[in-house]
Tab-separated table of C-alpha atoms and ligand atoms in Angstrom:
chain	number	residue	atom	x	y	z
I	1	MET	CA	-0.166	0.191	0.063
I	2	SER	CA	1.205	3.440	-0.918
I	3	SER	CA	1.147	6.034	2.413
I	4	THR	CA	-1.631	8.837	2.261
I	5	LYS	CA	0.651	11.912	1.952
I	6	PRO	CA	3.562	11.916	-0.686
I	7	ARG	CA	6.542	12.855	1.097
I	8	PRO	CA	9.050	15.477	0.108
I	9	ILE	CA	11.546	14.251	-2.387
I	10	LEU	CA	15.128	15.384	-2.071
I	11	VAL	CA	17.911	14.650	-4.721
I	12	MET	CA	21.305	14.057	-3.339
I	13	LYS	CA	24.781	14.899	-6.031
I	14	PHE	CA	27.911	13.117	-4.895
I	15	GLY	CA	30.522	13.372	-7.221
I	16	GLY	CA	33.812	11.307	-8.287
I	17	THR	CA	36.373	11.840	-4.638
I	18	SER	CA	32.935	11.738	-2.730
I	19	VAL	CA	32.720	7.838	-4.291
I	20	ALA	CA	36.171	7.461	-4.532
I	21	ASN	CA	36.512	4.073	-3.215
I	22	VAL	CA	33.990	1.993	-1.065
I	23	GLU	CA	34.915	3.225	2.212
I	24	ARG	CA	34.242	6.482	0.685
I	25	ILE	CA	30.403	5.289	-0.209
I	26	ARG	CA	29.520	3.900	2.680
I	27	ASN	CA	30.164	7.225	4.155
I	28	VAL	CA	27.982	8.525	1.429
I	29	ALA	CA	25.509	5.373	2.552
I	30	GLN	CA	25.420	7.354	5.892
I	31	HIS	CA	24.427	10.891	4.206
I	32	VAL	CA	21.486	9.315	2.093
I	33	LYS	CA	20.651	7.737	5.730
I	34	ARG	CA	20.217	10.972	7.385
I	35	GLU	CA	17.716	11.774	4.685
I	36	VAL	CA	15.897	9.471	4.794
I	37	ASP	CA	15.106	9.218	8.487
I	38	ALA	CA	14.514	12.881	8.148
I	39	GLY	CA	11.442	12.089	6.307
I	40	TYR	CA	12.464	12.486	2.372
I	41	ASP	CA	12.136	9.964	-0.701
I	42	VAL	CA	15.841	10.639	-1.767
I	43	ALA	CA	17.221	10.068	-5.492
I	44	VAL	CA	21.052	10.088	-5.288
I	45	VAL	CA	23.121	11.020	-8.187
I	46	VAL	CA	26.758	9.495	-8.809
I	47	SER	CA	29.593	10.413	-10.417
I	48	ALA	CA	32.674	7.619	-11.410
I	49	MET	CA	34.954	6.809	-8.500
I	50	SER	CA	37.473	10.031	-9.189
I	51	GLY	CA	40.400	9.469	-11.455
I	52	LYS	CA	37.994	6.562	-13.941
I	53	THR	CA	36.824	9.019	-16.141
I	54	ASN	CA	39.862	10.304	-17.175
I	55	GLU	CA	41.200	6.895	-17.457
I	56	LEU	CA	38.644	6.011	-19.901
I	57	VAL	CA	39.211	9.136	-21.522
I	58	ALA	CA	43.135	7.774	-22.229
I	59	TRP	CA	41.788	4.396	-23.342
I	60	VAL	CA	39.808	5.023	-25.829
I	61	LYS	CA	42.244	8.188	-27.423
I	62	ASP	CA	44.960	5.280	-27.396
I	63	ALA	CA	42.641	3.054	-29.646
I	64	ALA	CA	42.322	5.530	-32.233
I	65	PRO	CA	42.894	9.210	-32.067
I	66	LEU	CA	40.317	9.833	-33.836
I	67	TYR	CA	37.717	7.286	-32.452
I	68	ASP	CA	33.753	7.116	-33.086
I	69	ALA	CA	32.031	9.292	-30.309
I	70	ARG	CA	29.257	6.655	-29.761
I	71	GLU	CA	31.782	4.203	-28.958
I	72	TYR	CA	33.435	6.967	-26.730
I	73	ASP	CA	29.927	7.303	-24.346
I	74	ALA	CA	29.850	3.742	-24.557
I	75	VAL	CA	33.459	3.459	-22.757
I	76	VAL	CA	32.836	6.680	-20.771
I	77	ALA	CA	29.711	6.224	-19.099
I	78	SER	CA	30.876	3.009	-17.629
I	79	GLY	CA	32.350	4.336	-14.596
I	80	GLU	CA	28.827	5.667	-13.200
I	81	GLN	CA	27.907	1.789	-13.841
I	82	VAL	CA	30.076	0.411	-10.943
I	83	THR	CA	29.715	3.681	-8.371
I	84	THR	CA	25.692	3.041	-8.681
I	85	GLY	CA	25.337	-0.635	-7.711
I	86	LEU	CA	28.027	0.019	-4.964
I	87	LEU	CA	26.207	2.205	-3.453
I	88	ALA	CA	23.138	0.575	-3.844
I	89	ILE	CA	24.697	-2.024	-2.049
I	90	CYS	CA	25.811	-0.191	0.558
I	91	LEU	CA	22.331	1.485	1.425
I	92	GLN	CA	20.907	-1.750	1.489
I	93	GLU	CA	23.351	-2.892	4.331
I	94	ILE	CA	22.476	-0.452	6.335
I	95	GLY	CA	18.747	-1.590	6.039
I	96	LEU	CA	17.630	0.828	3.372
I	97	ASN	CA	15.662	-0.370	0.117
I	98	ALA	CA	17.432	0.875	-2.870
I	99	ARG	CA	18.313	0.344	-6.485
I	100	SER	CA	20.732	1.573	-9.344
I	101	TRP	CA	19.046	3.346	-12.075
I	102	GLN	CA	21.575	3.387	-15.377
I	103	GLY	CA	20.444	7.182	-17.615
I	104	TRP	CA	18.634	4.264	-20.400
I	105	GLN	CA	16.429	3.336	-16.970
I	106	VAL	CA	15.485	6.344	-16.083
I	107	PRO	CA	15.593	7.768	-18.585
I	108	TYR	CA	17.239	10.586	-19.351
I	109	GLU	CA	16.251	11.394	-23.140
I	110	THR	CA	19.007	13.471	-25.093
I	111	ASP	CA	19.719	14.426	-28.297
I	112	ASP	CA	23.054	12.818	-30.466
I	113	ALA	CA	25.316	14.870	-29.592
I	114	HIS	CA	27.640	12.286	-28.325
I	115	GLY	CA	30.526	13.261	-25.538
I	116	SER	CA	28.064	16.907	-24.688
I	117	ALA	CA	24.719	15.717	-25.351
I	118	ARG	CA	22.068	17.885	-24.231
I	119	ILE	CA	18.625	16.191	-21.692
I	120	ALA	CA	15.373	16.659	-23.664
I	121	SER	CA	13.146	15.619	-21.096
I	122	ILE	CA	13.508	12.945	-18.405
I	123	GLY	CA	10.775	9.807	-17.375
I	124	GLY	CA	11.257	9.189	-13.589
I	125	GLU	CA	8.143	7.237	-12.970
I	126	GLY	CA	9.646	4.245	-12.455
I	127	ILE	CA	11.691	6.149	-9.428
I	128	LEU	CA	8.547	7.154	-7.741
I	129	LYS	CA	6.708	4.212	-8.565
I	130	GLY	CA	9.880	2.858	-6.079
I	131	PHE	CA	9.294	5.883	-3.663
I	132	ALA	CA	5.626	5.600	-3.453
I	133	GLU	CA	5.714	1.633	-2.802
I	134	ARG	CA	8.493	0.397	-1.171
I	135	ARG	CA	10.000	3.738	-0.118
I	136	GLU	CA	13.137	2.957	-2.336
I	137	VAL	CA	16.250	5.086	-2.638
I	138	ALA	CA	16.659	5.417	-6.653
I	139	VAL	CA	20.831	5.528	-7.173
I	140	VAL	CA	21.075	6.997	-10.288
I	141	ALA	CA	24.132	7.515	-12.440
I	142	GLY	CA	25.075	10.432	-13.361
I	143	PHE	CA	26.316	11.740	-16.991
I	144	GLN	CA	24.590	9.312	-19.359
I	145	GLY	CA	21.697	9.418	-21.525
I	146	ILE	CA	20.155	7.487	-24.339
I	147	HIS	CA	19.377	8.921	-27.714
I	148	THR	CA	16.009	7.292	-28.156
I	149	PRO	CA	15.701	7.359	-32.311
I	150	THR	CA	19.204	5.611	-32.307
I	151	GLY	CA	18.913	3.729	-29.041
I	152	ARG	CA	22.589	4.412	-28.120
I	153	ILE	CA	23.939	5.550	-24.759
I	154	THR	CA	25.113	9.297	-24.955
I	155	THR	CA	27.324	11.370	-22.421
I	156	LEU	CA	26.659	14.973	-20.969
I	157	GLY	CA	30.133	16.250	-21.407
I	158	ARG	CA	32.961	16.264	-18.544
I	159	GLY	CA	31.216	17.407	-15.131
I	160	GLY	CA	28.145	16.619	-16.161
I	161	SER	CA	26.724	14.667	-13.116
I	162	ASP	CA	25.651	18.121	-11.820
I	163	THR	CA	23.152	18.280	-14.686
I	164	SER	CA	22.220	15.040	-14.078
I	165	ALA	CA	21.254	16.079	-10.356
I	166	VAL	CA	19.674	19.204	-11.332
I	167	ALA	CA	17.432	17.813	-14.370
I	168	LEU	CA	16.013	15.309	-12.038
I	169	ALA	CA	15.601	17.431	-9.429
I	170	ALA	CA	13.353	19.552	-11.888
I	171	GLY	CA	11.565	16.128	-13.304
I	172	LEU	CA	10.755	15.257	-9.943
I	173	LYS	CA	9.734	18.402	-8.499
I	174	ALA	CA	11.956	18.087	-5.576
I	175	GLU	CA	12.289	20.640	-2.662
I	176	ARG	CA	16.213	20.490	-2.950
I	177	CYS	CA	19.162	19.745	-4.733
I	178	ASP	CA	22.210	19.001	-2.853
I	179	ILE	CA	25.853	18.698	-4.755
I	180	TYR	CA	27.966	17.221	-2.227
I	181	THR	CA	31.882	17.685	-3.262
I	182	ASP	CA	35.047	18.107	-1.833
I	183	VAL	CA	34.986	21.421	-0.668
I	184	ASP	CA	31.870	22.625	1.345
I	185	GLY	CA	30.384	25.176	-0.706
I	186	VAL	CA	31.488	27.777	-3.590
I	187	TYR	CA	34.014	30.250	-2.845
I	188	THR	CA	35.251	32.928	-3.750
I	189	THR	CA	37.978	31.890	-5.877
I	190	ASP	CA	39.264	28.222	-6.528
I	191	PRO	CA	40.495	27.634	-2.297
I	192	ARG	CA	42.911	25.170	-3.870
I	193	ILE	CA	45.435	27.471	-5.489
I	194	VAL	CA	44.221	31.105	-2.929
I	195	PRO	CA	44.330	29.669	0.316
I	196	LYS	CA	42.688	32.788	1.792
I	197	ALA	CA	39.664	32.319	-0.452
I	198	HIS	CA	36.251	32.303	2.075
I	199	ARG	CA	32.868	30.388	1.130
I	200	LEU	CA	29.878	32.227	0.007
I	201	ASP	CA	26.634	31.583	1.920
I	202	LYS	CA	24.792	32.663	-1.518
I	203	VAL	CA	25.582	33.026	-4.761
I	204	ALA	CA	23.056	34.841	-7.527
I	205	PHE	CA	22.200	32.236	-10.598
I	206	GLU	CA	23.948	34.682	-12.861
I	207	GLU	CA	26.938	34.932	-10.951
I	208	MET	CA	27.435	30.766	-10.822
I	209	LEU	CA	26.746	30.926	-14.537
I	210	GLU	CA	29.479	33.226	-15.103
I	211	MET	CA	31.830	31.726	-12.797
I	212	ALA	CA	31.195	28.358	-13.876
I	213	SER	CA	31.598	29.728	-17.752
I	214	LEU	CA	34.493	31.175	-17.292
I	215	GLY	CA	36.494	28.309	-15.273
I	216	ALA	CA	35.271	27.869	-11.987
I	217	LYS	CA	34.542	23.937	-12.415
I	218	VAL	CA	32.676	23.479	-8.683
I	219	LEU	CA	29.753	23.342	-11.093
I	220	GLN	CA	29.101	22.129	-14.774
I	221	VAL	CA	27.710	25.334	-16.704
I	222	ARG	CA	24.654	23.336	-17.971
I	223	SER	CA	23.820	22.709	-13.852
I	224	VAL	CA	23.340	26.473	-13.136
I	225	GLU	CA	21.288	26.997	-16.766
I	226	LEU	CA	18.787	24.429	-15.494
I	227	ALA	CA	18.545	25.829	-11.766
I	228	MET	CA	17.771	28.959	-12.970
I	229	VAL	CA	15.301	28.176	-15.582
I	230	HIS	CA	13.734	25.740	-13.456
I	231	ASN	CA	14.369	27.622	-10.675
I	232	VAL	CA	15.731	24.212	-8.390
I	233	ARG	CA	17.057	25.306	-4.646
I	234	THR	CA	20.879	23.688	-5.477
I	235	PHE	CA	22.779	23.611	-2.590
I	236	VAL	CA	26.723	22.755	-2.653
I	237	ARG	CA	27.980	21.286	0.254
I	238	SER	CA	30.774	18.822	1.198
I	239	SER	CA	30.806	15.066	1.535
I	240	PHE	CA	33.419	15.198	4.374
I	241	ASP	CA	31.692	16.904	7.031
I	242	ASN	CA	30.110	14.449	9.331
I	243	PRO	CA	27.129	12.815	8.003
I	244	ALA	CA	25.590	13.341	11.580
I	245	GLN	CA	26.516	16.902	11.545
I	246	PRO	CA	26.060	18.328	7.995
I	247	MET	CA	26.943	21.913	7.265
I	248	PRO	CA	24.296	24.245	4.896
I	249	GLY	CA	26.832	24.904	2.239
I	250	THR	CA	26.347	27.470	-0.258
I	251	LEU	CA	23.006	28.019	-1.704
I	252	ILE	CA	22.885	29.265	-5.312
I	253	CYS	CA	19.891	31.321	-5.742
I	254	ALA	CA	17.663	34.500	-6.854
I	255	GLU	CA	19.666	37.364	-6.768
I	256	GLU	CA	16.949	39.180	-4.531
I	257	GLU	CA	17.085	36.345	-1.942
I	258	ILE	CA	20.749	38.213	-1.238
I	259	MET	CA	20.869	41.288	0.911
I	260	GLU	CA	24.389	42.641	0.783
I	261	GLN	CA	25.829	42.560	-2.346
I	262	PRO	CA	29.664	43.410	-2.842
I	263	VAL	CA	30.898	44.277	-5.696
I	264	VAL	CA	32.978	41.553	-6.836
I	265	THR	CA	31.471	38.308	-6.060
I	266	GLY	CA	34.251	35.983	-7.111
I	267	ILE	CA	37.387	35.644	-9.362
I	268	ALA	CA	37.732	33.089	-12.253
I	269	TYR	CA	40.556	31.772	-14.336
I	270	SER	CA	40.642	29.079	-17.005
I	271	LYS	CA	43.623	27.880	-19.187
I	272	ASP	CA	41.390	26.116	-21.670
I	273	GLU	CA	42.611	29.551	-23.753
I	274	ALA	CA	44.624	29.943	-26.721
I	275	GLN	CA	45.347	32.934	-28.610
I	276	ILE	CA	45.611	33.648	-32.321
I	277	THR	CA	46.526	36.709	-33.946
I	278	LEU	CA	46.500	37.375	-38.003
I	279	ARG	CA	49.066	40.052	-38.652
I	280	GLU	CA	48.462	42.997	-41.417
I	281	VAL	CA	44.748	41.947	-42.162
I	282	ALA	CA	42.980	44.528	-45.182
I	283	ASP	CA	41.727	47.119	-43.357
I	284	LYS	CA	37.985	47.286	-45.026
I	285	PRO	CA	34.309	46.574	-44.107
I	286	GLY	CA	33.906	43.087	-44.126
I	287	VAL	CA	36.858	41.991	-42.925
I	288	ALA	CA	36.114	40.990	-39.414
I	289	ALA	CA	33.149	38.570	-40.635
I	290	SER	CA	35.532	37.309	-42.965
I	291	VAL	CA	37.524	35.977	-40.419
I	292	PHE	CA	35.032	34.594	-37.740
I	293	ALA	CA	31.824	33.772	-39.979
I	294	PRO	CA	33.894	30.942	-41.325
I	295	LEU	CA	34.954	29.662	-37.443
I	296	ALA	CA	31.080	30.000	-36.401
I	297	GLU	CA	30.025	27.696	-39.260
I	298	ALA	CA	32.894	25.038	-37.918
I	299	ASN	CA	31.057	25.360	-34.521
I	300	ILE	CA	34.312	27.232	-33.011
I	301	VAL	CA	33.507	29.369	-30.097
I	302	VAL	CA	35.220	32.928	-30.434
I	303	ASP	CA	35.517	34.472	-27.211
I	304	MET	CA	37.893	37.431	-26.506
I	305	ILE	CA	38.419	39.964	-29.984
I	306	VAL	CA	40.412	42.615	-30.131
I	307	GLN	CA	41.560	44.421	-33.323
I	308	ASN	CA	44.193	47.176	-33.810
I	309	VAL	CA	46.294	49.032	-36.270
I	310	SER	CA	49.161	46.996	-37.409
I	311	ALA	CA	52.817	48.464	-37.319
I	312	ASP	CA	52.484	49.864	-40.754
I	313	GLY	CA	49.387	52.110	-40.050
I	314	LYS	CA	47.735	50.819	-43.039
I	315	THR	CA	46.378	47.497	-42.200
I	316	THR	CA	44.972	45.987	-39.183
I	317	ASP	CA	46.246	43.111	-36.519
I	318	ILE	CA	42.992	40.965	-35.044
I	319	THR	CA	43.861	39.155	-31.962
I	320	PHE	CA	41.293	36.397	-30.763
I	321	THR	CA	41.041	33.484	-28.238
I	322	VAL	CA	39.126	29.877	-28.873
I	323	PRO	CA	39.285	27.214	-26.250
I	324	SER	CA	42.643	25.304	-26.601
I	325	SER	CA	40.393	21.817	-27.632
I	326	ASP	CA	39.604	23.968	-30.571
I	327	TYR	CA	43.161	25.401	-31.758
I	328	ALA	CA	44.053	23.173	-34.270
I	329	ARG	CA	40.965	23.131	-36.044
I	330	ALA	CA	40.905	26.986	-35.625
I	331	VAL	CA	44.280	27.302	-37.116
I	332	ALA	CA	43.431	25.085	-40.042
I	333	VAL	CA	40.147	26.920	-40.582
I	334	ILE	CA	41.886	30.175	-40.935
I	335	GLU	CA	44.629	29.070	-42.967
I	336	LYS	CA	41.999	27.476	-45.483
I	337	ASN	CA	40.485	30.815	-46.204
I	338	LYS	CA	43.968	32.822	-46.196
I	339	ASP	CA	43.835	34.030	-49.513
I	340	GLU	CA	40.271	35.837	-48.910
I	341	LEU	CA	41.214	37.369	-45.554
I	342	GLY	CA	44.906	38.260	-47.030
I	343	TYR	CA	46.956	38.264	-43.723
I	344	THR	CA	50.636	38.189	-43.162
I	345	LEU	CA	51.331	36.407	-40.328
I	346	LEU	CA	49.551	34.144	-38.159
I	347	GLN	CA	50.677	34.378	-34.455
I	348	SER	CA	49.430	31.882	-31.660
I	349	ALA	CA	49.874	31.563	-28.200
I	350	GLN	CA	48.723	28.774	-26.453
I	351	ASP	CA	50.630	29.091	-22.780
I	352	VAL	CA	47.881	31.441	-21.560
I	353	ALA	CA	45.489	32.093	-19.305
I	354	LYS	CA	41.991	34.236	-19.083
I	355	ILE	CA	41.440	35.784	-15.498
I	356	SER	CA	37.817	36.989	-14.613
I	357	ALA	CA	36.092	39.038	-11.679
I	358	ILE	CA	32.106	38.425	-11.624
I	359	GLY	CA	30.014	40.186	-9.334
I	360	ILE	CA	26.099	41.576	-9.935
I	361	GLY	CA	27.413	44.758	-8.087
I	362	MET	CA	29.492	45.725	-11.150
I	363	ARG	CA	26.331	46.887	-12.652
I	364	SER	CA	25.914	49.728	-10.447
I	365	HIS	CA	29.588	50.767	-10.211
I	366	ALA	CA	32.281	52.470	-12.386
I	367	GLY	CA	35.939	52.051	-12.637
I	368	VAL	CA	35.928	47.906	-11.247
I	369	ALA	CA	37.728	46.641	-14.318
I	370	ALA	CA	40.047	49.954	-14.804
I	371	LYS	CA	41.396	49.092	-10.705
I	372	ALA	CA	42.288	45.501	-11.816
I	373	PHE	CA	44.126	46.305	-15.035
I	374	LYS	CA	46.821	48.777	-13.105
I	375	ALA	CA	46.934	46.271	-10.188
I	376	LEU	CA	48.177	43.728	-12.537
I	377	ALA	CA	50.436	46.368	-14.100
I	378	ASP	CA	51.690	47.132	-10.787
I	379	ARG	CA	53.517	43.595	-10.769
I	380	GLY	CA	54.659	43.473	-14.033
I	381	ILE	CA	51.632	40.990	-15.430
I	382	ASN	CA	51.170	41.890	-19.276
I	383	ILE	CA	47.512	41.857	-20.470
I	384	ARG	CA	46.811	40.386	-24.134
I	385	ALA	CA	43.072	40.936	-24.267
I	386	ILE	CA	40.151	41.934	-22.720
I	387	THR	CA	36.969	41.782	-22.280
I	388	THR	CA	34.074	42.816	-20.534
I	389	SER	CA	30.119	42.676	-20.174
I	390	GLU	CA	27.380	43.582	-17.531
I	391	ILE	CA	28.488	41.442	-14.813
I	392	LYS	CA	32.112	40.274	-15.222
I	393	PHE	CA	35.487	41.010	-17.026
I	394	SER	CA	38.419	38.642	-18.116
I	395	VAL	CA	41.589	39.843	-18.637
I	396	LEU	CA	44.305	37.093	-20.611
I	397	ILE	CA	47.646	37.025	-19.591
I	398	ASP	CA	50.455	34.844	-19.553
I	399	VAL	CA	49.610	31.503	-18.321
I	400	ALA	CA	52.896	31.346	-15.652
I	401	TYR	CA	51.075	34.854	-13.903
I	402	THR	CA	47.732	33.042	-13.386
I	403	GLU	CA	48.087	32.224	-9.791
I	404	LEU	CA	49.640	35.890	-8.945
I	405	ALA	CA	46.827	37.465	-11.323
I	406	VAL	CA	44.178	35.624	-8.793
I	407	ARG	CA	45.146	36.464	-6.271
I	408	THR	CA	46.002	40.048	-6.945
I	409	LEU	CA	42.345	40.606	-7.838
I	410	HIS	CA	41.265	38.517	-4.700
I	411	SER	CA	42.903	40.787	-2.610
I	412	LEU	CA	42.052	43.842	-4.612
I	413	TYR	CA	38.389	43.852	-4.380
I	414	GLY	CA	38.039	42.773	-0.859
I	415	LEU	CA	37.897	38.922	-0.693
I	416	ASP	CA	40.809	37.690	1.197
I	417	ALA	CA	38.935	35.967	4.383
I	418	ALA	CA	40.280	38.217	7.606
F	501	ADP	P1	32.810	16.709	-8.115
F	501	ADP	O1	33.990	15.833	-8.278
F	501	ADP	O2	32.446	16.489	-6.350
F	501	ADP	O3	32.225	16.713	-9.005
F	501	ADP	P2	35.270	18.808	-8.612
F	501	ADP	O4	36.224	18.406	-8.442
F	501	ADP	O5	34.310	18.781	-9.984
F	501	ADP	O6	34.411	18.429	-8.012
F	501	ADP	O7	34.627	20.190	-7.817
F	501	ADP	C1	34.944	20.651	-7.014
F	501	ADP	C2	36.560	21.223	-7.035
F	501	ADP	O8	36.325	22.599	-7.507
F	501	ADP	C3	36.997	21.713	-5.758
F	501	ADP	O9	37.751	20.585	-5.654
F	501	ADP	C4	37.580	23.276	-6.487
F	501	ADP	O10	39.409	22.843	-6.140
F	501	ADP	C5	37.109	23.496	-7.669
F	501	ADP	N1	36.831	24.937	-7.431
F	501	ADP	C6	37.362	25.955	-8.458
F	501	ADP	N2	36.818	26.957	-7.959
F	501	ADP	C7	36.026	27.067	-7.016
F	501	ADP	C8	35.275	27.697	-6.442
F	501	ADP	N3	34.564	29.073	-6.238
F	501	ADP	N4	34.705	27.538	-5.359
F	501	ADP	C9	34.848	25.843	-4.220
F	501	ADP	N5	35.351	24.935	-5.560
F	501	ADP	C10	36.205	25.295	-6.561
F	502	LIG	N1	32.403	11.009	-14.340
F	502	LIG	C1	32.346	12.193	-15.522
F	502	LIG	C2	33.554	13.251	-15.185
F	502	LIG	O1	34.687	13.225	-14.809
F	502	LIG	C3	31.062	13.266	-14.579
F	502	LIG	C4	31.118	14.404	-13.466
F	502	LIG	O2	32.423	13.816	-12.685
F	502	LIG	O3	30.384	14.866	-13.418
F	502	LIG	O4	33.121	14.112	-15.738
F	503	MG	MG1	32.420	18.050	-10.717
């Protein structure tokens, strides 16, 4: 018999370090039990054990440099199958009903963009039935989906279990989505490189979206998009806390919920950038279009763009950045169009990093970025390119100065912990 009043639903997600071995998985089971005892129906989304997905990716690349993306997904999705089964067993061991669900069983229906598929819809009827009939904890494989028309397994892109969790929380109408990781919340910057970083109690969706897209890998960008669109109450918290005394972590929420808004909320960095400069391009209308249209057609996202007068005073130099993973393709596209573009020299650099400052408070303050340019110059850090938008600005610098630049901006905007 199903119970009369439906219980509130909670989605809990545990990342790679949180399920790194059986002992850690037993610890996860204790966190889950706490929430079941508190009266929730729980769906737990798990990642593969830490390092596992990297190993699987390396095997695929070793097997063939130009591999079949569908088989890549078949291989890399396997890490999550292991941890779902192990967690279900550990939950059963402490007296809970539990079963594993692979992506195709839930199902997570996605498009066929193998390696970075997007979720189109989520089933979840079986999970709800398990809640109602058996109070059964659902242990769901993160990262995995299925493209139903072809029946093939897909994966959601690296870090995709965050997205699996938030999407499930939206689909099951969960009260909350708790993302457990190896830090106790979202920090003002990556605590691994700035020990003075401090934890934020709340971060606005827009800020988290920028931080994630600009390099803060604590949440996958798409998970933040989904949380924002579906208004999912999402917390980032630590699985290393004592399961009996959990800490609240960081709430990702609407801007209105945050009382005190500093000008800069956080600093992010990304080393996954490459810079390309085309020297002495003819300075005439349409030239930028002829450079960037073929890149767009090749699905290459161009980020920072700088155009300035060449040394000869007659032509123009165009500098832009692309993701490192697209660097070789971008160069090939440009070289293919060399005759039309008419540049004299293509220069490139891969040893660059993008440092960004993010904050909703920037909307109402002038001169925020100017302050940073001066502070970086005072430390002898050369800026290669700049972009700004309403709530962030980014500078491109030599990769060797990444940590110094992040620390400099972190102090400059008063973010260092006392
Ligand atoms: P998981 O395996 O749990 O998904 P990730 O490694 O994907 O964990 O994300 C957690 C890591 O994100 C942290 O260990 C931390 O080094 C890094 N990180 C980067 N920027 C931030 C930030 N602003 N706040 C917290 N963690 C951050
Ligand atoms: N295991 C996958 C990865 O390493 C998904 C995740 O951890 O979120 O990218
Ligand atoms: Mg992650």
